[in-house]
Coordinates of C-alpha atoms in Angstrom, one line a residue:
M1 CA 28.4 -5.7 -10.3
T2 CA 29.3 -8.5 -12.7
F3 CA 29.2 -12.2 -12.7
P4 CA 31.7 -14.6 -14.2
A5 CA 31.3 -14.8 -17.9
L6 CA 30.5 -18.5 -17.9
F7 CA 27.7 -18.0 -15.4
A8 CA 26.3 -15.0 -17.3
F9 CA 26.4 -17.0 -20.6
A10 CA 24.5 -19.9 -19.0
L11 CA 21.8 -17.6 -17.8
L12 CA 21.5 -15.8 -21.1
S13 CA 21.2 -19.1 -23.0
S14 CA 18.1 -20.1 -20.9
A15 CA 16.3 -16.7 -21.2
Y16 CA 12.9 -16.8 -22.9
A17 CA 11.7 -14.6 -25.8
F18 CA 8.6 -12.7 -24.8
G19 CA 5.6 -14.0 -26.7
P20 CA 2.2 -12.6 -27.6
A21 CA -0.8 -12.7 -25.3
N22 CA -4.6 -12.5 -25.4
V23 CA -6.4 -9.8 -23.4
R24 CA -8.1 -11.4 -20.4
V25 CA -11.1 -9.7 -18.8
L26 CA -11.3 -9.5 -15.0
E27 CA -14.7 -8.4 -13.8
I28 CA -14.7 -6.9 -10.3
V29 CA -18.2 -7.4 -8.9
N30 CA -20.2 -7.4 -5.7
K31 CA -21.7 -10.8 -5.0
N32 CA -23.3 -12.4 -2.0
L33 CA -21.2 -15.4 -1.1
N34 CA -21.6 -18.1 1.6
L35 CA -18.1 -19.4 2.2
D36 CA -18.4 -20.5 5.9
G37 CA -22.1 -20.7 6.6
F38 CA -22.6 -17.0 6.7
S39 CA -23.7 -15.1 3.7
R40 CA -22.4 -11.6 3.0
S41 CA -21.9 -9.1 0.1
T42 CA -18.3 -9.2 -1.2
V43 CA -15.9 -7.6 -3.6
V44 CA -14.5 -10.4 -5.8
A45 CA -12.9 -11.0 -9.2
G46 CA -15.0 -13.1 -11.5
G47 CA -17.7 -13.7 -9.0
T48 CA -15.8 -16.2 -6.9
F49 CA -13.5 -16.3 -3.9
P50 CA -10.6 -16.8 -4.4
G51 CA -10.8 -14.8 -7.6
T52 CA -10.4 -16.2 -11.1
P53 CA -6.9 -17.8 -11.4
I54 CA -4.7 -16.0 -13.9
T55 CA -2.1 -18.3 -15.5
A56 CA 0.6 -17.7 -18.1
N57 CA 3.8 -19.3 -19.3
K58 CA 7.3 -18.0 -18.7
G59 CA 8.0 -15.1 -21.0
E60 CA 4.4 -14.5 -21.9
R61 CA 3.1 -10.9 -22.1
I62 CA 0.0 -10.5 -19.8
L63 CA -2.8 -8.2 -20.6
V64 CA -5.7 -8.0 -18.1
N65 CA -8.6 -5.6 -18.7
V66 CA -10.0 -4.9 -15.2
E67 CA -13.7 -3.9 -15.4
D68 CA -15.1 -2.3 -12.3
K69 CA -18.7 -3.2 -11.9
L70 CA -19.1 -2.5 -8.2
T71 CA -22.4 -1.1 -7.0
D72 CA -22.5 -1.8 -3.2
N73 CA -22.0 1.4 -1.3
T74 CA -21.2 -0.4 2.0
M75 CA -17.8 -1.1 0.5
L76 CA -15.4 0.8 -1.8
R77 CA -16.7 1.0 -5.4
S78 CA -13.4 2.0 -7.0
T79 CA -10.6 -0.5 -7.2
S80 CA -7.0 -1.0 -8.1
I81 CA -5.1 -4.3 -8.7
H82 CA -1.6 -5.2 -7.7
W83 CA 0.2 -8.1 -9.3
H84 CA 2.1 -9.3 -6.2
G85 CA 5.6 -10.4 -6.9
I86 CA 5.8 -9.1 -10.5
F87 CA 8.7 -6.6 -10.9
Q88 CA 7.0 -4.4 -13.5
D89 CA 10.4 -3.8 -15.1
G90 CA 9.8 -0.6 -17.1
T91 CA 6.1 -0.6 -16.4
S92 CA 5.8 0.8 -12.9
W93 CA 2.5 2.4 -14.0
A94 CA 1.0 -1.2 -14.0
D95 CA 2.1 -2.1 -10.5
G96 CA -1.3 -1.2 -9.0
P97 CA -1.0 0.4 -5.5
A98 CA -3.5 3.2 -5.4
F99 CA -2.0 6.7 -5.0
V100 CA 1.5 5.3 -5.5
T101 CA 1.6 4.3 -9.1
Q102 CA -2.0 5.1 -10.2
C103 CA -5.3 6.6 -9.3
P104 CA -8.1 4.0 -8.6
I105 CA -10.3 2.7 -11.3
A106 CA -13.8 4.3 -10.9
A107 CA -16.9 2.2 -10.9
N108 CA -18.4 1.6 -14.4
N109 CA -14.9 2.1 -15.9
S110 CA -12.1 -0.3 -17.0
F111 CA -8.4 -0.2 -17.2
L112 CA -6.0 -2.4 -19.1
Y113 CA -2.9 -3.7 -17.3
D114 CA -0.2 -4.7 -19.7
F115 CA 3.1 -6.2 -18.5
T116 CA 5.6 -8.9 -19.2
P117 CA 7.0 -10.5 -16.0
S118 CA 10.7 -10.0 -16.4
G119 CA 13.4 -8.5 -14.4
Q120 CA 15.3 -9.6 -11.3
T121 CA 14.1 -13.2 -10.8
L122 CA 17.8 -14.1 -10.7
A123 CA 18.5 -11.1 -8.4
Y124 CA 20.2 -8.1 -10.0
I125 CA 20.7 -9.4 -13.6
S126 CA 17.9 -7.8 -15.6
G127 CA 16.1 -9.2 -18.6
F128 CA 15.0 -12.6 -17.4
A129 CA 11.5 -13.9 -17.4
Q130 CA 9.8 -14.6 -14.1
A131 CA 8.2 -17.9 -13.3
G132 CA 6.6 -19.2 -10.1
T133 CA 3.8 -18.6 -7.7
Y134 CA 2.3 -15.1 -7.4
W135 CA -1.1 -13.6 -6.7
Y136 CA -3.2 -10.5 -7.3
H137 CA -5.3 -8.4 -5.0
S138 CA -6.9 -5.0 -4.5
H139 CA -4.4 -2.4 -3.4
L140 CA -6.9 0.3 -2.5
S141 CA -7.2 0.9 1.2
T142 CA -8.5 -2.3 2.9
Q143 CA -10.6 -3.5 0.0
Y144 CA -8.9 -6.9 -0.4
I145 CA -10.3 -7.8 3.1
D146 CA -13.7 -7.9 1.4
G147 CA -12.6 -10.5 -1.1
L148 CA -10.6 -9.1 -4.0
R149 CA -7.7 -11.7 -4.0
G150 CA -6.8 -14.3 -6.5
P151 CA -3.9 -16.6 -7.7
L152 CA -1.4 -15.6 -10.5
I153 CA 0.7 -18.6 -11.6
I154 CA 3.5 -18.4 -14.2
Y155 CA 4.5 -21.8 -15.4
D156 CA 8.0 -22.7 -16.5
P157 CA 8.1 -25.4 -19.3
E158 CA 11.8 -25.9 -18.4
D159 CA 11.3 -25.8 -14.6
P160 CA 14.5 -27.1 -13.1
H161 CA 12.4 -29.1 -10.5
K162 CA 10.1 -30.7 -13.0
L163 CA 11.5 -34.2 -12.5
L164 CA 10.3 -34.0 -8.8
Y165 CA 6.6 -34.0 -9.5
D166 CA 3.9 -35.4 -11.9
V167 CA 1.1 -32.9 -11.4
D168 CA 1.1 -29.1 -11.4
N169 CA -2.1 -27.3 -12.4
T170 CA -4.8 -25.0 -11.1
D171 CA -6.2 -27.9 -8.9
T172 CA -2.9 -27.9 -7.0
I173 CA -3.2 -24.3 -5.9
I174 CA -3.9 -24.0 -2.1
T175 CA -4.9 -20.6 -0.9
L176 CA -5.1 -19.6 2.8
A177 CA -7.2 -16.5 3.7
D178 CA -8.8 -14.9 6.7
W179 CA -12.4 -14.0 6.3
F180 CA -14.5 -11.3 7.9
H181 CA -18.3 -11.1 8.4
T182 CA -18.2 -7.3 8.6
P183 CA -17.3 -5.1 5.5
A184 CA -13.9 -3.5 6.1
L185 CA -15.2 0.0 5.9
N186 CA -17.5 -0.6 8.9
A187 CA -15.1 -2.7 11.0
P188 CA -13.7 -1.3 14.2
F189 CA -10.0 -1.1 14.9
P190 CA -8.4 -3.5 15.8
L191 CA -9.9 -5.8 13.2
F192 CA -10.3 -9.5 14.0
F193 CA -11.1 -12.1 11.4
T194 CA -14.0 -14.6 11.8
T195 CA -13.0 -17.6 9.7
N196 CA -9.9 -19.2 8.3
L197 CA -10.6 -20.2 4.7
I198 CA -8.6 -22.8 2.7
N199 CA -9.4 -22.6 -1.0
G200 CA -12.4 -20.4 -0.1
K201 CA -14.1 -22.7 2.4
G202 CA -14.1 -22.9 6.1
R203 CA -15.9 -23.1 9.4
F204 CA -16.1 -20.6 12.2
T205 CA -16.5 -20.9 16.0
G206 CA -20.1 -21.5 16.8
G207 CA -21.1 -21.7 13.2
P208 CA -22.5 -24.6 11.1
A209 CA -20.6 -27.5 9.8
S210 CA -20.1 -25.9 6.4
P211 CA -18.5 -27.9 3.6
L212 CA -14.7 -27.9 3.7
A213 CA -12.3 -27.7 0.8
V214 CA -11.2 -31.1 -0.6
V215 CA -7.9 -31.6 -2.3
T216 CA -8.0 -34.9 -4.3
V217 CA -4.9 -36.9 -5.0
T218 CA -4.2 -40.2 -6.8
H219 CA -2.2 -42.8 -5.0
G220 CA 1.4 -43.0 -6.3
L221 CA 1.5 -39.6 -8.0
R222 CA 3.7 -36.6 -6.9
Y223 CA 2.0 -33.2 -6.7
R224 CA 3.5 -29.7 -6.8
F225 CA 1.2 -27.7 -4.5
R226 CA 1.4 -23.9 -4.7
L227 CA 0.6 -22.5 -1.3
I228 CA -0.4 -18.8 -1.2
S229 CA -1.1 -16.8 1.9
M230 CA -3.8 -14.3 0.9
S231 CA -4.1 -13.3 4.5
A232 CA -5.0 -9.7 5.5
E233 CA -4.0 -10.4 9.2
P234 CA -2.7 -13.7 10.6
N235 CA 0.2 -15.9 9.7
F236 CA -0.5 -19.6 9.6
I237 CA 1.3 -22.8 10.3
F238 CA 0.4 -25.2 7.5
S239 CA 0.6 -29.0 7.6
I240 CA -0.9 -32.1 6.2
D241 CA -1.4 -35.1 8.5
G242 CA 0.7 -38.1 7.7
H243 CA 2.7 -36.4 4.9
S244 CA 6.0 -34.6 4.6
M245 CA 6.4 -31.7 2.2
T246 CA 9.5 -30.9 0.0
V247 CA 9.7 -27.1 -0.4
I248 CA 11.1 -26.1 -3.9
E249 CA 10.1 -22.4 -4.3
A250 CA 9.7 -19.3 -2.1
D251 CA 8.0 -16.2 -3.5
G252 CA 8.8 -17.0 -7.2
V253 CA 12.4 -18.2 -6.7
S254 CA 13.3 -21.9 -7.0
T255 CA 15.1 -23.2 -3.9
Q256 CA 17.2 -26.1 -3.1
P257 CA 14.7 -28.8 -1.9
V258 CA 14.0 -28.9 1.8
V259 CA 11.9 -31.6 3.5
V260 CA 9.6 -30.3 6.2
D261 CA 6.5 -31.3 8.1
S262 CA 5.1 -27.8 8.7
I263 CA 5.3 -24.4 7.0
Q264 CA 4.8 -21.0 8.7
I265 CA 3.6 -18.6 6.1
F266 CA 3.0 -14.9 6.4
A267 CA 0.6 -12.6 4.6
G268 CA 1.7 -12.3 1.0
Q269 CA 4.2 -15.2 1.0
R270 CA 4.1 -18.2 -1.3
Y271 CA 5.7 -21.6 -1.3
S272 CA 5.7 -24.5 -3.7
F273 CA 6.1 -27.9 -2.1
V274 CA 6.1 -31.5 -3.5
L275 CA 3.8 -34.0 -1.8
K276 CA 4.1 -37.7 -2.6
A277 CA 0.7 -39.4 -2.4
T278 CA 2.0 -42.7 -1.1
Q279 CA 0.1 -43.1 2.2
K280 CA -2.9 -45.4 2.8
I281 CA -5.9 -44.5 0.6
S282 CA -8.0 -42.5 3.1
N283 CA -8.7 -38.9 4.2
Y284 CA -6.2 -36.7 5.9
W285 CA -6.6 -33.3 7.6
I286 CA -5.0 -30.3 6.0
R287 CA -4.3 -27.8 8.8
S288 CA -3.8 -24.1 8.8
L289 CA -3.3 -22.8 12.3
P290 CA -3.5 -19.0 12.7
N291 CA -1.3 -17.2 15.2
F292 CA -4.3 -15.8 17.0
G293 CA -8.0 -16.2 17.2
N294 CA -9.4 -19.8 17.5
T295 CA -6.1 -21.8 17.5
S296 CA -7.7 -25.2 17.6
F297 CA -9.1 -27.6 15.0
T298 CA -12.2 -28.5 16.9
G299 CA -15.2 -29.1 14.6
G300 CA -13.1 -28.7 11.5
V301 CA -12.1 -25.1 11.9
N302 CA -8.8 -24.1 10.4
S303 CA -9.0 -27.2 8.2
A304 CA -9.5 -28.8 4.8
I305 CA -9.3 -32.4 3.6
L306 CA -6.7 -34.2 1.6
R307 CA -8.6 -37.1 0.0
Y308 CA -7.1 -40.0 -1.9
L309 CA -9.1 -41.1 -5.0
H310 CA -11.5 -43.9 -4.0
A311 CA -11.4 -43.0 -0.3
P312 CA -14.7 -42.7 1.5
I313 CA -16.5 -39.4 1.4
C314 CA -16.2 -38.4 5.1
D315 CA -14.2 -36.3 7.5
P316 CA -10.7 -37.6 8.3
E317 CA -10.0 -39.3 11.5
T318 CA -6.3 -38.5 11.6
N319 CA -4.6 -36.7 14.5
A320 CA -2.3 -33.8 14.6
T321 CA 1.3 -34.5 15.7
A322 CA 4.0 -32.2 16.9
S323 CA 6.1 -30.8 14.2
T324 CA 9.7 -32.0 14.2
K325 CA 10.8 -30.5 10.9
P326 CA 9.4 -27.0 10.7
L327 CA 10.5 -24.9 7.8
L328 CA 13.1 -22.4 8.9
E329 CA 13.8 -19.4 6.6
T330 CA 17.5 -19.8 7.2
N331 CA 17.4 -23.3 5.7
L332 CA 16.1 -21.9 2.3
H333 CA 18.7 -21.3 -0.3
P334 CA 18.3 -20.4 -4.0
L335 CA 18.6 -23.3 -6.4
V336 CA 20.8 -21.2 -8.7
P337 CA 23.5 -19.5 -6.6
V338 CA 23.2 -15.8 -6.8
P339 CA 25.9 -13.7 -5.0
V340 CA 24.7 -11.3 -2.4
P341 CA 25.2 -7.8 -3.6
G342 CA 27.6 -5.6 -1.7
L343 CA 30.4 -6.6 0.6
P344 CA 30.2 -9.6 3.0
H345 CA 30.0 -7.6 6.2
A346 CA 27.5 -5.5 8.1
G347 CA 26.9 -2.2 6.4
G348 CA 28.6 -3.4 3.2
A349 CA 26.2 -1.6 0.9
D350 CA 26.1 1.8 -0.9
V351 CA 23.0 2.9 1.0
L352 CA 21.9 1.9 4.5
I353 CA 18.3 2.4 5.6
N354 CA 17.1 1.6 9.1
L355 CA 13.3 1.5 9.6
N356 CA 11.9 1.5 13.1
I357 CA 8.3 0.5 13.7
S358 CA 6.2 2.4 16.2
L359 CA 2.5 2.5 17.0
D360 CA 0.4 5.3 18.4
L361 CA -2.7 3.4 19.6
S362 CA -4.6 6.6 20.4
A363 CA -4.7 7.7 16.8
P364 CA -4.4 4.9 15.7
R365 CA -1.4 5.3 13.4
Y366 CA 1.7 3.3 12.6
F367 CA 5.1 5.0 11.9
L368 CA 8.3 4.0 10.2
T369 CA 11.2 6.0 11.6
G370 CA 8.8 8.7 12.6
A371 CA 6.7 9.0 9.4
S372 CA 3.2 7.6 8.9
F373 CA 2.2 7.1 5.3
T374 CA -1.0 8.8 4.2
P375 CA -2.1 8.4 0.5
P376 CA -1.5 11.6 -1.4
T377 CA -4.2 13.1 -3.7
S378 CA -1.7 12.7 -6.6
P379 CA 0.0 9.4 -7.1
A380 CA 3.8 9.4 -6.5
L381 CA 4.4 8.3 -10.1
L382 CA 2.3 11.2 -11.4
Q383 CA 4.2 13.6 -9.1
I384 CA 7.5 12.4 -10.7
L385 CA 6.1 12.6 -14.2
S386 CA 5.0 16.1 -13.4
G387 CA 8.5 17.3 -12.4
A388 CA 9.2 16.2 -8.8
Q389 CA 12.9 15.3 -8.7
L390 CA 13.8 15.1 -5.0
A391 CA 12.4 13.0 -2.2
Q392 CA 11.4 16.2 -0.3
D393 CA 9.4 17.3 -3.3
L394 CA 7.1 14.2 -3.0
L395 CA 4.0 14.1 -0.8
P396 CA 3.4 13.0 1.9
T397 CA 6.6 14.5 3.4
G398 CA 8.9 12.0 5.2
S399 CA 7.5 8.8 3.5
Y400 CA 9.8 8.8 0.5
Y401 CA 13.4 7.7 0.1
A402 CA 15.2 8.7 -3.1
L403 CA 17.4 5.8 -4.2
P404 CA 20.1 6.3 -6.9
P405 CA 20.4 3.8 -9.8
N406 CA 22.7 0.8 -9.8
K407 CA 23.5 0.9 -6.1
V408 CA 23.3 -1.8 -3.4
I409 CA 20.6 -1.0 -0.8
E410 CA 20.6 -2.5 2.7
V411 CA 17.4 -2.3 4.7
S412 CA 17.2 -3.2 8.3
I413 CA 13.9 -3.4 10.2
P414 CA 14.3 -4.1 14.0
G415 CA 11.6 -6.3 15.4
S416 CA 8.6 -4.4 16.7
A417 CA 7.5 -4.4 20.3
D418 CA 3.8 -3.6 19.5
V419 CA 1.1 -6.2 20.2
A420 CA 0.4 -6.9 16.6
A421 CA 4.0 -8.0 15.7
P422 CA 5.5 -9.7 13.8
H423 CA 4.9 -7.6 10.7
P424 CA 5.4 -9.2 7.2
F425 CA 7.0 -6.6 4.9
H426 CA 6.6 -6.7 1.1
L427 CA 8.8 -4.7 -1.4
H428 CA 7.3 -3.9 -4.8
G429 CA 9.5 -3.8 -7.9
H430 CA 12.1 -6.2 -6.5
N431 CA 12.9 -9.3 -4.6
F432 CA 15.8 -9.2 -2.1
H433 CA 18.4 -11.3 -0.3
V434 CA 17.4 -11.8 3.3
I435 CA 20.8 -11.7 4.9
R436 CA 19.4 -11.8 8.4
S437 CA 16.1 -13.6 9.2
A438 CA 13.7 -13.3 12.1
G439 CA 14.7 -15.7 14.9
S440 CA 18.3 -15.6 13.8
S441 CA 21.3 -13.5 14.9
T442 CA 23.4 -14.8 12.0
Y443 CA 24.1 -12.8 8.8
N444 CA 24.3 -14.9 5.6
Y445 CA 26.3 -13.3 2.8
V446 CA 26.7 -16.5 0.9
N447 CA 23.4 -18.1 -0.1
P448 CA 20.4 -16.6 1.8
V449 CA 16.9 -16.9 0.6
I450 CA 15.7 -14.5 -2.1
R451 CA 12.1 -13.4 -1.7
D452 CA 9.7 -10.4 -1.7
V453 CA 7.9 -10.7 1.6
V454 CA 9.8 -11.1 4.9
N455 CA 8.7 -11.6 8.5
T456 CA 10.4 -8.8 10.5
G457 CA 10.1 -10.5 13.9
T458 CA 9.8 -9.1 17.3
A459 CA 11.6 -6.9 19.8
S460 CA 11.5 -9.6 22.4
A461 CA 13.5 -11.9 20.2
N462 CA 16.1 -9.1 19.5
D463 CA 15.3 -9.4 15.8
N464 CA 16.9 -7.1 13.2
V465 CA 15.8 -8.4 9.9
T466 CA 18.1 -7.2 7.1
F467 CA 17.8 -7.5 3.3
R468 CA 19.6 -6.2 0.3
F469 CA 18.7 -5.4 -3.3
V470 CA 20.2 -3.5 -6.2
T471 CA 18.4 -0.4 -7.7
D472 CA 18.1 -1.7 -11.3
N473 CA 14.4 -1.0 -11.8
A474 CA 13.3 2.6 -11.9
G475 CA 10.0 3.5 -10.3
P476 CA 8.3 4.5 -7.1
W477 CA 8.2 1.2 -5.2
F478 CA 6.0 0.6 -2.1
L479 CA 7.6 -1.1 1.0
H480 CA 4.8 -1.9 3.4
C481 CA 3.4 -4.2 6.1
H482 CA 1.2 -6.8 4.4
I483 CA -1.2 -6.8 7.3
D484 CA -3.8 -4.8 5.4
I485 CA -5.1 -2.7 8.3
H486 CA -1.5 -1.8 9.3
L487 CA -0.8 -0.5 5.8
D488 CA -4.0 1.5 5.9
I489 CA -2.9 3.3 9.1
G490 CA 0.5 4.2 7.8
L491 CA 3.0 1.3 8.0
A492 CA 4.7 2.0 4.7
V493 CA 7.3 4.0 2.8
V494 CA 8.0 4.6 -0.9
F495 CA 11.4 4.0 -2.4
A496 CA 11.6 6.5 -5.3
E497 CA 14.2 4.6 -7.3
D498 CA 16.1 6.4 -10.1
I499 CA 13.8 9.4 -10.3
P500 CA 15.4 10.9 -13.5
T501 CA 14.7 7.6 -15.4
T502 CA 11.2 7.3 -13.8
S503 CA 10.4 10.8 -15.0
K504 CA 10.8 9.5 -18.6
E505 CA 8.6 6.5 -18.3
V506 CA 6.0 6.2 -21.1
V507 CA 2.5 5.6 -19.7
P508 CA -0.7 4.8 -21.7
S509 CA -3.3 7.5 -22.3
A510 CA -5.8 5.4 -20.3
W511 CA -3.5 5.7 -17.2
K512 CA -3.5 9.5 -17.6
N513 CA -7.3 9.5 -17.6
L514 CA -7.6 7.6 -14.3
C515 CA -7.0 10.6 -12.0
P516 CA -9.4 13.0 -13.7
T517 CA -12.1 10.4 -13.6
Y518 CA -11.5 9.4 -10.0
D519 CA -11.2 13.0 -8.8
A520 CA -14.7 13.8 -10.3
L521 CA -16.4 11.2 -8.1
T522 CA -18.8 12.1 -5.3
P523 CA -18.1 10.6 -1.9
D524 CA -20.7 7.9 -2.3
Q525 CA -19.1 6.9 -5.6
L526 CA -15.7 6.2 -4.2

């Protein structure tokens, strides 16, 4: 597929050269943290929750040496880090999902992730540097539930929206996360979170009045806030009393500005919005309402504080109001028009994949079109490098789809009828055009949102979420529900894209050593 020459030239002229980078060290440790009035042992990056922010500029090479210093046997001691939203163009070995692109990093060992965020930021044109709001998290079983989650921000010095805001730094990152008082390995199914944390602080029902996160603004300035859902379970409806929000980015792709008063955000999704600090100098509630659990704000649960500089140090007295301008996914459109790949009608793609979600509660196991993903003993990438050339050669059987190169892929996921729906699905290695969104029966072949996590809706709403992408990035790419416990019980498949090219991928020697080291561990060392 080609673009008009003028459009292609304009894109090429704005591309960034890839620059040098320093090696960053990310220590993965156990630490007792009290985030909500209850102290528990955790698995965290850099000793904090959320983990140490990783920032870079557009086009910058990123090297992160992950040092596993975990010692607590009540939780997993090995680890693996996924750089959520980064395409890993040519570096699928650095993508991070355990038993898909690597073996886990064993305790008392380290592994260097080395990648340059480039690829399909502008859809299926390769070779462009990524910029936007991303995050990193453990991708080993349910480990990120225990705390291994952190922001990854790639700044664009030539951001096309830069005239809309005055402030954009690590102080304007807002993370939403569910929190559990029981380590994930010991938690029963189904798993229910205890606390909703905003920037790592929160209160739980029946708990103490723990300190809440405070976001400070100066009157008259405009702020770019980067909202990241690090959730393992719920989705949230986010709002700030007395303030509207202008959404300018979804999942690393700049969008046409949309003014809203609330944002529903699912696990793994990210949005940037501009807030104008022009209200009376005071305190205002920041609200993050989960879709289940305690769905109130009584006593400051599900809340944080927006505090104007020079406002009194106290809880806000503002009241919640009904949303009249909620963010609708169908109202999001890329700032730079990017043609939808394929033909503008249903089924107008080279490969059509329909994935039906089902749940066997007695097991419990999730299935996608009859297959439940179980991590193999040998990662998919290693299987391919070792000679596997067909989907049926890859284990576990039934969980792989071999995709040919440079083809348009259309994936449809009908809304699920199970009690835990809706399911947010994330595709590694790509973003995609969402041509049909949850809650809509309309197909948009002109200017749909481009993102990497999509809400797949429900059966009761007759949803049939559909998205397209082009196979321009060889590798074994995970497609999975981002509700972590659902992934852990099988709600995933692997797209083995361009297997012949993947089989020639050059991997570092340290990557080759991961499996022998991990395989030699005793059960209590895992």
